[in-house]
mmCIF file of C-alpha atoms and ligand atoms in Angstrom:
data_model
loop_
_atom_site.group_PDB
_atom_site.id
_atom_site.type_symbol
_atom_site.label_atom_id
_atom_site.label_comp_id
_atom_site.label_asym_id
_atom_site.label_seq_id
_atom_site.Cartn_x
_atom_site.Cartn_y
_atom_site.Cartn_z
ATOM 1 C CA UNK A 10 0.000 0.000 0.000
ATOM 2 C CA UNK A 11 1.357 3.789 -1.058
ATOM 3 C CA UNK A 12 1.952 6.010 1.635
ATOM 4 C CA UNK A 13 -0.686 8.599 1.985
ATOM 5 C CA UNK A 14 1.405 12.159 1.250
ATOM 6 C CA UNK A 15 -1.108 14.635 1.678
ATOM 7 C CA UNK A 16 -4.982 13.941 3.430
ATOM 8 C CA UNK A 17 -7.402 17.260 3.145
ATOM 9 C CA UNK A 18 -10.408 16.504 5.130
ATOM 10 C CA UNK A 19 -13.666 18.737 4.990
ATOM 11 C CA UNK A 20 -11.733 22.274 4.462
ATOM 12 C CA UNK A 21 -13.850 25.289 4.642
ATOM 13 C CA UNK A 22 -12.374 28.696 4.083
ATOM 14 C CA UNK A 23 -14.313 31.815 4.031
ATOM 15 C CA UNK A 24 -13.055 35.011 2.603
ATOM 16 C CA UNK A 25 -15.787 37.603 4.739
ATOM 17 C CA UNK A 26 -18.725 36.188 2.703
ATOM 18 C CA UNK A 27 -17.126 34.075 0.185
ATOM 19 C CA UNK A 28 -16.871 30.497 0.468
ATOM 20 C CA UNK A 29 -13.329 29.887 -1.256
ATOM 21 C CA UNK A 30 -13.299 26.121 -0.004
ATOM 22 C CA UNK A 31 -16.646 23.983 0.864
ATOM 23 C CA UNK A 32 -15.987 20.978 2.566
ATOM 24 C CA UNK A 33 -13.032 19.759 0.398
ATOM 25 C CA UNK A 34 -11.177 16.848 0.967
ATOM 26 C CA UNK A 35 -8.255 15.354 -0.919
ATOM 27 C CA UNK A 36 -6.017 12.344 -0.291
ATOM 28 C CA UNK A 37 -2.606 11.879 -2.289
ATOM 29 C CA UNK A 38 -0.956 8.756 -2.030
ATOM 30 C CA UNK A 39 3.142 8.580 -2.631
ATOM 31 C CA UNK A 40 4.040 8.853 -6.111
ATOM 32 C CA UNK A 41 1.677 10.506 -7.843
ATOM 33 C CA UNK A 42 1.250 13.157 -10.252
ATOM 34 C CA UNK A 43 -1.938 14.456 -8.711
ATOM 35 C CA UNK A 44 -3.601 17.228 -10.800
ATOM 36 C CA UNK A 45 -5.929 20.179 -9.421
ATOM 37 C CA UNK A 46 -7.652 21.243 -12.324
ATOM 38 C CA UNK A 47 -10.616 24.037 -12.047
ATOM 39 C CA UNK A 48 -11.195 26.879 -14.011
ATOM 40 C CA UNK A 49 -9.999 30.502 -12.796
ATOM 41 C CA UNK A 50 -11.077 31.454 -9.297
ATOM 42 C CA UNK A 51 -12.441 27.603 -8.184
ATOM 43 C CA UNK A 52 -10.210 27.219 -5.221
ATOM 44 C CA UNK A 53 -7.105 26.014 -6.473
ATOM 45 C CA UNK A 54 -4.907 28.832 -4.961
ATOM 46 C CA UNK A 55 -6.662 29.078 -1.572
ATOM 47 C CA UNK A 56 -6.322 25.380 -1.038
ATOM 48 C CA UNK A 57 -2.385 25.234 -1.722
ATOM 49 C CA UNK A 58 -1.548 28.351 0.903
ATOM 50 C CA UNK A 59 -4.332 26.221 3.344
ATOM 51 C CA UNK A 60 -2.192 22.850 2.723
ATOM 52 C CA UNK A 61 1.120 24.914 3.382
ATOM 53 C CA UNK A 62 -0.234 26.758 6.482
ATOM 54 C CA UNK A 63 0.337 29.751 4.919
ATOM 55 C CA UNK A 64 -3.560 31.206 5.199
ATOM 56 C CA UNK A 65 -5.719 29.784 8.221
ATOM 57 C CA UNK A 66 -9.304 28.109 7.679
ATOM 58 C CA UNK A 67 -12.640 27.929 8.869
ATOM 59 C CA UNK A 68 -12.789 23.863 9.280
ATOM 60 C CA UNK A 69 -11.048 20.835 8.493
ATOM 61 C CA UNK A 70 -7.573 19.190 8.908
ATOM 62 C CA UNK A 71 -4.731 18.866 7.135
ATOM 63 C CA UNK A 72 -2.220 15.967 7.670
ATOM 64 C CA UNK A 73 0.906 16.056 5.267
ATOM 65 C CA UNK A 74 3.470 12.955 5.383
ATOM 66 C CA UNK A 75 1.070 11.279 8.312
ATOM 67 C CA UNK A 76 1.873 14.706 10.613
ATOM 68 C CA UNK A 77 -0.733 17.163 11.433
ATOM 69 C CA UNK A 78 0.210 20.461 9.419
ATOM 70 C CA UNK A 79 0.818 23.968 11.402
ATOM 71 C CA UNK A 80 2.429 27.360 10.288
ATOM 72 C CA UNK A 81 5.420 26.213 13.035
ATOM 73 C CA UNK A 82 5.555 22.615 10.939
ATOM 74 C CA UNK A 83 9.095 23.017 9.831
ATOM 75 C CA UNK A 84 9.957 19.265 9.618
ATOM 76 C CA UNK A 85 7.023 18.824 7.380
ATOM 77 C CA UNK A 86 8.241 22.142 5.393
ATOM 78 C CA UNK A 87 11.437 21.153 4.290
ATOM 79 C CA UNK A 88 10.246 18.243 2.580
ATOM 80 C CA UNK A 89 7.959 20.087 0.193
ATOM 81 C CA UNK A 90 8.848 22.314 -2.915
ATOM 82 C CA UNK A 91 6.419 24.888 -3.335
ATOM 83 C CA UNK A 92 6.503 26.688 -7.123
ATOM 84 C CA UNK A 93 3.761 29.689 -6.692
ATOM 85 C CA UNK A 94 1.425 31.004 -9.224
ATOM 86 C CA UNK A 95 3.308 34.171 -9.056
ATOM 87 C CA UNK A 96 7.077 34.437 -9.469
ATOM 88 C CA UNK A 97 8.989 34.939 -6.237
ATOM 89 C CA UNK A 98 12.630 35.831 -7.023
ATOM 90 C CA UNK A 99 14.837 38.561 -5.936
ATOM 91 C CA UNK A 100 15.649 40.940 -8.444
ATOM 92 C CA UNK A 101 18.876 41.679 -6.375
ATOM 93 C CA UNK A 102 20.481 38.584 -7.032
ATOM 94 C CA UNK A 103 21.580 36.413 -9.822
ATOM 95 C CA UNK A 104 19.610 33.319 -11.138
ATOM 96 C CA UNK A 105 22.769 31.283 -9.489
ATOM 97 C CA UNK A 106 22.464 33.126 -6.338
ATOM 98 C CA UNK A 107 18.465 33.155 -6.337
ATOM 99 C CA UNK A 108 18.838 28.999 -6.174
ATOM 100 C CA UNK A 109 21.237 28.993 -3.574
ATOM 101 C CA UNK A 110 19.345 31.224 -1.419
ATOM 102 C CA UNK A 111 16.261 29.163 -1.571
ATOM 103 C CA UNK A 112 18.039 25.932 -1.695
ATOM 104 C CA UNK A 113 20.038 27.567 1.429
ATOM 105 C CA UNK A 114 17.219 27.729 4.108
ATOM 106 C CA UNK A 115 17.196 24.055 4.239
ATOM 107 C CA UNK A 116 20.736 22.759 2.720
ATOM 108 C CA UNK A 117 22.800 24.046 5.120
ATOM 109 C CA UNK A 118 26.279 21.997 3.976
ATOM 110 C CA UNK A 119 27.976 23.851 1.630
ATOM 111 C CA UNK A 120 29.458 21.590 -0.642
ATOM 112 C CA UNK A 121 26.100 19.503 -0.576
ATOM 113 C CA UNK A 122 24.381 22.511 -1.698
ATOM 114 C CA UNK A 123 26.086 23.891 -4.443
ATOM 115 C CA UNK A 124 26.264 20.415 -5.734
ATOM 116 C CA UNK A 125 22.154 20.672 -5.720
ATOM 117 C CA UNK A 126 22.398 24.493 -7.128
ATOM 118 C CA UNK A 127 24.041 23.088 -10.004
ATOM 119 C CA UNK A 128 21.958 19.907 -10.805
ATOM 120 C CA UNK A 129 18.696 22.095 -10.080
ATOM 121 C CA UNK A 130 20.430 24.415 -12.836
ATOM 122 C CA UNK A 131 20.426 21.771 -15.225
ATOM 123 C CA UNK A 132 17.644 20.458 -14.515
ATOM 124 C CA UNK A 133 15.563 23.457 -15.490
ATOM 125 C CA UNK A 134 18.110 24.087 -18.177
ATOM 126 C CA UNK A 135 19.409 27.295 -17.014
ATOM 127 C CA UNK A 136 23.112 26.602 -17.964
ATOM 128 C CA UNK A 137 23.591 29.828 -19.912
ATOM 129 C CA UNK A 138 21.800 32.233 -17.792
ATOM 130 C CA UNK A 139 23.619 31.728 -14.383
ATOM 131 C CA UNK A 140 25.079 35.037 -13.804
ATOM 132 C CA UNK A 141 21.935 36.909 -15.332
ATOM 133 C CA UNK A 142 19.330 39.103 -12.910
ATOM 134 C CA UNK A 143 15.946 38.261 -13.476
ATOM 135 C CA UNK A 144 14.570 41.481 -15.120
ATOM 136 C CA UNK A 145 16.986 40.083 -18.356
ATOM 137 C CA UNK A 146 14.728 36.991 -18.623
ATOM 138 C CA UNK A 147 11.746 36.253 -20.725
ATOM 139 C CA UNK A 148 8.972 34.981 -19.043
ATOM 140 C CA UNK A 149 9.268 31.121 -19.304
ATOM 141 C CA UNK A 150 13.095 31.780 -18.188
ATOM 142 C CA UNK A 151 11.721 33.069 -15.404
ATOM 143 C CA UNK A 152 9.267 30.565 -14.390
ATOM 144 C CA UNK A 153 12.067 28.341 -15.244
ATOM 145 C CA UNK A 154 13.661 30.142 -12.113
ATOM 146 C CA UNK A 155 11.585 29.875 -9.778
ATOM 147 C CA UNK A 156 10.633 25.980 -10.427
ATOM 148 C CA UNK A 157 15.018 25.582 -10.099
ATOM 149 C CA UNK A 158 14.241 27.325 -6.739
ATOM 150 C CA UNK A 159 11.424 25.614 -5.499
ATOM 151 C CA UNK A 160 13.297 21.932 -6.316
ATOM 152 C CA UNK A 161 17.100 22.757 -5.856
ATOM 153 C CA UNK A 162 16.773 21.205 -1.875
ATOM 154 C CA UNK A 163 15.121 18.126 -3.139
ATOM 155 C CA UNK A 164 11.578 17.589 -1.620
ATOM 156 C CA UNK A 165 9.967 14.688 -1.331
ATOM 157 C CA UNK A 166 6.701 16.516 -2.208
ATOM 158 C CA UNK A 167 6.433 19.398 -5.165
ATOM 159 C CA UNK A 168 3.874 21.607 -5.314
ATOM 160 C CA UNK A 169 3.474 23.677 -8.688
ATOM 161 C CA UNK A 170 0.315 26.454 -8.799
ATOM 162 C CA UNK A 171 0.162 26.537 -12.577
ATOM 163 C CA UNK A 172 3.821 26.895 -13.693
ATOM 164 C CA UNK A 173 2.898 27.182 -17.282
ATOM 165 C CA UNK A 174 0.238 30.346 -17.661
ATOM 166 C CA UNK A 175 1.712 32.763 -20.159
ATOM 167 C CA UNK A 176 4.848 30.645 -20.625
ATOM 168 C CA UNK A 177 6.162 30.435 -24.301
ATOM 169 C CA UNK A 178 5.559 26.640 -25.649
ATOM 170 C CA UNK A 179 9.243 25.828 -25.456
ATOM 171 C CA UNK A 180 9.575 26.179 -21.678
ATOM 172 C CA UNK A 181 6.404 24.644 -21.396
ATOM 173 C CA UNK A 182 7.355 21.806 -22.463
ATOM 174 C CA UNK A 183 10.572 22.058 -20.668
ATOM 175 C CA UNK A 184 8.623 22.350 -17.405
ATOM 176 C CA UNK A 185 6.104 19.336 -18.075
ATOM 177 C CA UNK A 186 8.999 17.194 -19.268
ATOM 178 C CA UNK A 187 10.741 18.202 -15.882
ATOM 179 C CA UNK A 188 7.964 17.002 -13.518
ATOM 180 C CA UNK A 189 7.626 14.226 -15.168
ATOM 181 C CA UNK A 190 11.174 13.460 -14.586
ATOM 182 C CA UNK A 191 10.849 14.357 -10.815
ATOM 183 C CA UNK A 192 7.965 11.973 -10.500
ATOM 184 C CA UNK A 193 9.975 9.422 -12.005
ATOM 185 C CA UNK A 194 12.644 9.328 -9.248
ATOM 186 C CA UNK A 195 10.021 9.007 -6.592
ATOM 187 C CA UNK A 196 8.689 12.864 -5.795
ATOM 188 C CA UNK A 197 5.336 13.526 -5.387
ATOM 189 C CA UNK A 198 3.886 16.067 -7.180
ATOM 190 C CA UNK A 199 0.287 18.410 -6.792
ATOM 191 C CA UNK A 200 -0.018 20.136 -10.390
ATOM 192 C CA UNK A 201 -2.947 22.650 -10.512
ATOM 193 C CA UNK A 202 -3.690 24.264 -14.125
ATOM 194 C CA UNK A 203 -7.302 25.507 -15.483
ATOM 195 C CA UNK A 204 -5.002 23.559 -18.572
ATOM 196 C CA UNK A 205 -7.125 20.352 -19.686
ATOM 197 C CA UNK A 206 -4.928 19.158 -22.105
ATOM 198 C CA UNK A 207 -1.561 19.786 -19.755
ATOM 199 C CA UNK A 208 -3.738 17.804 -16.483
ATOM 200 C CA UNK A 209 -4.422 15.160 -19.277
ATOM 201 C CA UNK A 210 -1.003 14.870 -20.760
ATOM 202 C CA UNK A 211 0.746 14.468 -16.889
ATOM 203 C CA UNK A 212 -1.536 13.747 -13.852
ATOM 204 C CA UNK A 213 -1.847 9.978 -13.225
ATOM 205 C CA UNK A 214 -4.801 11.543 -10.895
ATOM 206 C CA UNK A 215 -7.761 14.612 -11.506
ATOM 207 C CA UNK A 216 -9.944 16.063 -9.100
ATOM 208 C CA UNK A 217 -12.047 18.618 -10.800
ATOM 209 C CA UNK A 218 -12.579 21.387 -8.628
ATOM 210 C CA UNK A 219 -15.496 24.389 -9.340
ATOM 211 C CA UNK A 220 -16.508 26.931 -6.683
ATOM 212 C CA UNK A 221 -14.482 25.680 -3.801
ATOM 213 C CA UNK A 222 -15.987 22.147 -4.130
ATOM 214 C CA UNK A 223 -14.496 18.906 -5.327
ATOM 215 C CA UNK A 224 -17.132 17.720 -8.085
ATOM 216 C CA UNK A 225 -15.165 15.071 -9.138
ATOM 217 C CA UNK A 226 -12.168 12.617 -9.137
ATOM 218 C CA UNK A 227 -9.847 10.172 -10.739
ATOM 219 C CA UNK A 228 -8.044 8.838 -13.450
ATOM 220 C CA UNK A 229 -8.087 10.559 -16.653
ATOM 221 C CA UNK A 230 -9.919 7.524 -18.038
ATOM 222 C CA UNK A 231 -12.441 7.012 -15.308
ATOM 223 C CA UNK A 232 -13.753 10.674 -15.301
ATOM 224 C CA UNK A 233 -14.326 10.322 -18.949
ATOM 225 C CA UNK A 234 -16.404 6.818 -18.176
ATOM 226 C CA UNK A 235 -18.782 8.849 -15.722
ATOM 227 C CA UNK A 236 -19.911 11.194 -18.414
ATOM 228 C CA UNK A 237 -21.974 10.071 -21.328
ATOM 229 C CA UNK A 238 -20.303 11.758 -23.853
ATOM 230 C CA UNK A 239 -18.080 9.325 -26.192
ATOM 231 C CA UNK A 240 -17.766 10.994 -29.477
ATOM 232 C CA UNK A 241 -18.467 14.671 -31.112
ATOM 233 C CA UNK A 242 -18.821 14.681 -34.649
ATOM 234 C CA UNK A 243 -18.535 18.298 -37.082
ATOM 235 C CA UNK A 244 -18.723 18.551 -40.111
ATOM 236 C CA UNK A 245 -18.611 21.812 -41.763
ATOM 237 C CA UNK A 246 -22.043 22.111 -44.093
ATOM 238 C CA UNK A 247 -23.577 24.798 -45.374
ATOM 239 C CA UNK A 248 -27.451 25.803 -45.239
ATOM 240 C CA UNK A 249 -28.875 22.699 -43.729
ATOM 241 C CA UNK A 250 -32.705 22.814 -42.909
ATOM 242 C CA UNK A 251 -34.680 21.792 -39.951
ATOM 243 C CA UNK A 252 -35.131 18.474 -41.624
ATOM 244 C CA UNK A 253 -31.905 17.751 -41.819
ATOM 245 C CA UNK A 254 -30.873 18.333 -38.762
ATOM 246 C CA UNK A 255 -34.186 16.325 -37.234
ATOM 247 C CA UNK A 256 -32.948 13.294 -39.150
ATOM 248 C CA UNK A 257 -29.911 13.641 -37.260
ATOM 249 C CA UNK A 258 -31.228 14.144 -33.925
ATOM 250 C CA UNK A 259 -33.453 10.692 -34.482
ATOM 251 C CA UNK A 260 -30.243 8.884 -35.356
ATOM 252 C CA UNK A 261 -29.092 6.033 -33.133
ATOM 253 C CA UNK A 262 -26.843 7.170 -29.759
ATOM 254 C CA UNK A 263 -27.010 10.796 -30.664
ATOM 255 C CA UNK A 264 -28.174 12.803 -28.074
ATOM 256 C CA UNK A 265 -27.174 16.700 -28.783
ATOM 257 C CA UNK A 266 -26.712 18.416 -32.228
ATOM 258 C CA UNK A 267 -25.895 22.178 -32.517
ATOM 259 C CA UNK A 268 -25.587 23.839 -35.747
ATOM 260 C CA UNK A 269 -24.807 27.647 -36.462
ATOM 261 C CA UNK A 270 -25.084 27.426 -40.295
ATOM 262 C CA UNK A 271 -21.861 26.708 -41.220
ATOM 263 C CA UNK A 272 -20.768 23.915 -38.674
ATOM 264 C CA UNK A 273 -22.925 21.018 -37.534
ATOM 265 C CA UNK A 274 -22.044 19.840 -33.930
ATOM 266 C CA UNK A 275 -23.283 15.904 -33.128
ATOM 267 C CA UNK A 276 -22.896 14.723 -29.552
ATOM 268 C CA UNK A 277 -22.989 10.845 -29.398
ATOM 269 C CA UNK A 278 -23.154 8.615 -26.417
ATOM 270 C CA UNK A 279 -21.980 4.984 -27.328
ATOM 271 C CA UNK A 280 -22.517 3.147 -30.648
ATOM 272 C CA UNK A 281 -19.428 2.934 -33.053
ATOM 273 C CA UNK A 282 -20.756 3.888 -37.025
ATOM 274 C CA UNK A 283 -22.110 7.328 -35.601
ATOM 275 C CA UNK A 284 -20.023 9.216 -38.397
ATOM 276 C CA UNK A 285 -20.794 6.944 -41.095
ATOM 277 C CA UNK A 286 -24.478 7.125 -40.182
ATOM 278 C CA UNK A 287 -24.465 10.999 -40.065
ATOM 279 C CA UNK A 288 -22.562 11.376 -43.388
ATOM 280 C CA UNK A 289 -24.991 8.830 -44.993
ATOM 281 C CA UNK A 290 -27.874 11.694 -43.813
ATOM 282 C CA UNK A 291 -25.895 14.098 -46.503
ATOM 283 C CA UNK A 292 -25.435 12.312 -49.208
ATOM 284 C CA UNK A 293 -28.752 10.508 -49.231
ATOM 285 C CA UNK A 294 -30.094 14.064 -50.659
ATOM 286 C CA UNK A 295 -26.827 14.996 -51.844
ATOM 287 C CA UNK A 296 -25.937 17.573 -49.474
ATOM 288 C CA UNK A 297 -22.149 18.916 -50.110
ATOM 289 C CA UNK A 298 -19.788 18.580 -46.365
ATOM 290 C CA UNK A 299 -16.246 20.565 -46.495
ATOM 291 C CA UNK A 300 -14.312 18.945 -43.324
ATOM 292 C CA UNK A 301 -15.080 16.105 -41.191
ATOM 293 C CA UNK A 302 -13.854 15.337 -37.754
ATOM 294 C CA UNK A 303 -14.511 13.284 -34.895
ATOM 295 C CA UNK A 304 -13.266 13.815 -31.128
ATOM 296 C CA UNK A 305 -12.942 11.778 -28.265
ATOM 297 C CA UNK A 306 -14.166 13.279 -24.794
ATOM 298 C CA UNK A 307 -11.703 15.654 -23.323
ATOM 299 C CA UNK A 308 -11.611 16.798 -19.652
ATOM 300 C CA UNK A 309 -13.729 19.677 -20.779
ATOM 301 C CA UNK A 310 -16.593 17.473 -21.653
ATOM 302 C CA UNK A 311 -16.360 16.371 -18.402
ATOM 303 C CA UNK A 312 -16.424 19.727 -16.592
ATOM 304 C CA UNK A 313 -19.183 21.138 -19.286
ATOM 305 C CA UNK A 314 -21.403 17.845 -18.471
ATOM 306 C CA UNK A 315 -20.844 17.997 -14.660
ATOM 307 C CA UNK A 316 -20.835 21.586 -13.803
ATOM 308 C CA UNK A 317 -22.877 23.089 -16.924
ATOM 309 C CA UNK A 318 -20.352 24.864 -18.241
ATOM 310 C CA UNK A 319 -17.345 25.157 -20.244
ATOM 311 C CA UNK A 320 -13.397 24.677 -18.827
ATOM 312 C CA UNK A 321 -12.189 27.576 -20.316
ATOM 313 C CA UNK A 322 -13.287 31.192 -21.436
ATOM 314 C CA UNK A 323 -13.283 31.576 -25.220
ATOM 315 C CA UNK A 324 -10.974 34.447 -25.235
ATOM 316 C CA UNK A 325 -8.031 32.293 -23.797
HETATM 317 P P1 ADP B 2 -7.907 29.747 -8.289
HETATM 318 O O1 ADP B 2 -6.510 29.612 -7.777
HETATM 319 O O2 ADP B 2 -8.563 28.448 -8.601
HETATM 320 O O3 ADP B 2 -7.994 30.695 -9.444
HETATM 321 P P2 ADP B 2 -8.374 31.154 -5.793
HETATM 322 O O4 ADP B 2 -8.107 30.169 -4.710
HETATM 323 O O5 ADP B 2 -7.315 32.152 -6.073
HETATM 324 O O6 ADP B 2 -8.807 30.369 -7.114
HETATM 325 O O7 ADP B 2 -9.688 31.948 -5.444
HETATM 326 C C1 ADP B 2 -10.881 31.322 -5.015
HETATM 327 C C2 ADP B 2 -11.916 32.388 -4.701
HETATM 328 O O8 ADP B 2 -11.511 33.143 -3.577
HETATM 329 C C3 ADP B 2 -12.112 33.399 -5.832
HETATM 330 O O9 ADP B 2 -13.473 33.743 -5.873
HETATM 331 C C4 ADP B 2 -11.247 34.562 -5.390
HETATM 332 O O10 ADP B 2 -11.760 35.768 -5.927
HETATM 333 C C5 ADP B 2 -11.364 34.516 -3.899
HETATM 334 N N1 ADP B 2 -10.160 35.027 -3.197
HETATM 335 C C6 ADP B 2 -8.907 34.543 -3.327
HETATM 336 N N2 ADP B 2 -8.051 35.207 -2.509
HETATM 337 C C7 ADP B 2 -8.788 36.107 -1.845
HETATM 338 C C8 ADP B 2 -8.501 37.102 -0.830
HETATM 339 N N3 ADP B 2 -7.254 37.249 -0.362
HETATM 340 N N4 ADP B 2 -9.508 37.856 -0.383
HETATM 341 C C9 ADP B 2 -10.766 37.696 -0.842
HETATM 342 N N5 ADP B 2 -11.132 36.789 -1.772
HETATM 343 C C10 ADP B 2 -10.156 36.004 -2.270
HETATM 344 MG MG1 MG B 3 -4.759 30.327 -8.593
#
């Protein structure tokens, strides 16, 4: 049996009249890549400074490596990594001397520590830019930074509040790549993103998160099996009528279709010809189709069937 890392139970946490947390629990065994995924504003922030005993709550326990966790919990804190949303580096010192700070306050041999300065260095790929201040880096050099500083003392536990917003592709793969590699050599990791495809691509498991509450959990696989969404079919048509698109809607295992004129949207649930069946609707009175595609579920089916709504705002 895995070690439990990290147990949440029944957090509340008010701000005045806002209910930032509602009775959220969480368990993380040893090992994984746990993912926090919710869409701007959900929680995700609030319940990171709660698990590090940085902000006090209403109600509820935390227990982190079996050990009840307090703001005076320094054995527990030296164990953990802790990458912010925001960047936290001084602008006085170098990149070098910004990881040896923070590896500093824990590593306090000094052999042993510039030994993890420099591996945390490579790690994040930072060679070239030792003796540079942060104000000369671009912004995934910078996050790069602050993950090197977070790491450099080796925690057994990482915490990362979406490392990758506004962070040029390059780095962002960099970064993914690198937490994988943490994971591999035994760290556990808590990954929040509003990033579906990046909480896909990594976490081995999701809780979906959406006004403070936990609405659901679990592999990426087994969220996708509680929704009954399997396949969304477009196809680009022009000037279909209402007959048309009633024929559709009476096909076997559809259950949704959306059309805005020039795109015809087909939600199916189950059944394995769907596309075939909907093309055959066309060409039976030889209606022309430009493209054709057909998706599996995503995590954002999953949030739009469970919560109502979509994952992300269209503008992003
Ligand atoms: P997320 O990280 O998922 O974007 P947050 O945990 O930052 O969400 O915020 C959750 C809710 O709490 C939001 O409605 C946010 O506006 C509110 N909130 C966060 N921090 C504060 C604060 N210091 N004071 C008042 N409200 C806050
Ligand atoms: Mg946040």
């Amino acid at each position: 049996m895995e070690k439990t890392v990290v147990k949440i139970d029944n957090l509340v946490k008010r701000y005045g009249e806002l209910v930032a947390l509602d009775h959220f629990s969480l368990e993380i065994k040893e090992g994984e890549i746990f993912g926090l995924l919710g869409p701007n504003g959900s929680g995700k922030t609030t319940t990171i400074n709660c698990l590090l005993s940085l902000l006090s709550f209403d109600k509820g326990s935390i227990e982190i490596f079996g050990k009840k966790m307090t703001p005076v919990s320094y054995d527990i804190k030296k164990d953990i990594g802790v990458i912010m949303q925001n960047v936290v580096v001084s602008e006085e010192l170098t990149v070098y001397e910004n990881i040896d700070y923070f590896c500093g306050l824990y590593i306090t041999d000094k052999k042993l520590r510039k030994q993890y300065v420099e591996e945390a260095i490579k790690f994040v790929g930072l060679e070239e830019f030792t003796k540079f201040y942060p104000k000369k880096l671009s912004g995934g050099l910078l996050r790069r930074l602050n993950i090197a500083c977070g790491i450099a003392h080796k925690p057994k536990l990482i915490i990362l509040d979406e490392p990758t917003v506004a962070v040029d592709p390059q780095s962002r793969n960099k970064i993914l790549e690198g937490i994988q590699e943490l994971n591999k050599n035994g760290v556990t990791i808590i990954y929040t993103s509003h990033y579906m495809e990046e909480v896909e691509q990594i976490c081995t498991r999701i809780a979906i998160m959406d006004r403070g509450r936990k609405v659901a959990e679990g592999t990426k696989d087994e969220l996708k099996r509680m929704i009954k969404n399997t396949e969304t079919i477009s196809i680009e048509a022009l000037g279909l009528g209402e007959d048309v698109l009633a024929e559709m809607r009476a096909l076997p295992h559809v259950y949704d279709v959306k059309y805005d004129e020039k795109l015809l949207v087909i939600s199916c649930s189950g059944g394995k010809h769907n596309l075939i069946r909907a093309l055959e609707v066309l060409q039976k009175r030889e209606l022309g189709f430009g493209r054709v595609y057909s998706e599996l579920p995503t995590l954002n089916e999953v949030f739009l069937e469970i919560t109502g709504k979509a994952l992300r705002d269209k503008e992003e």
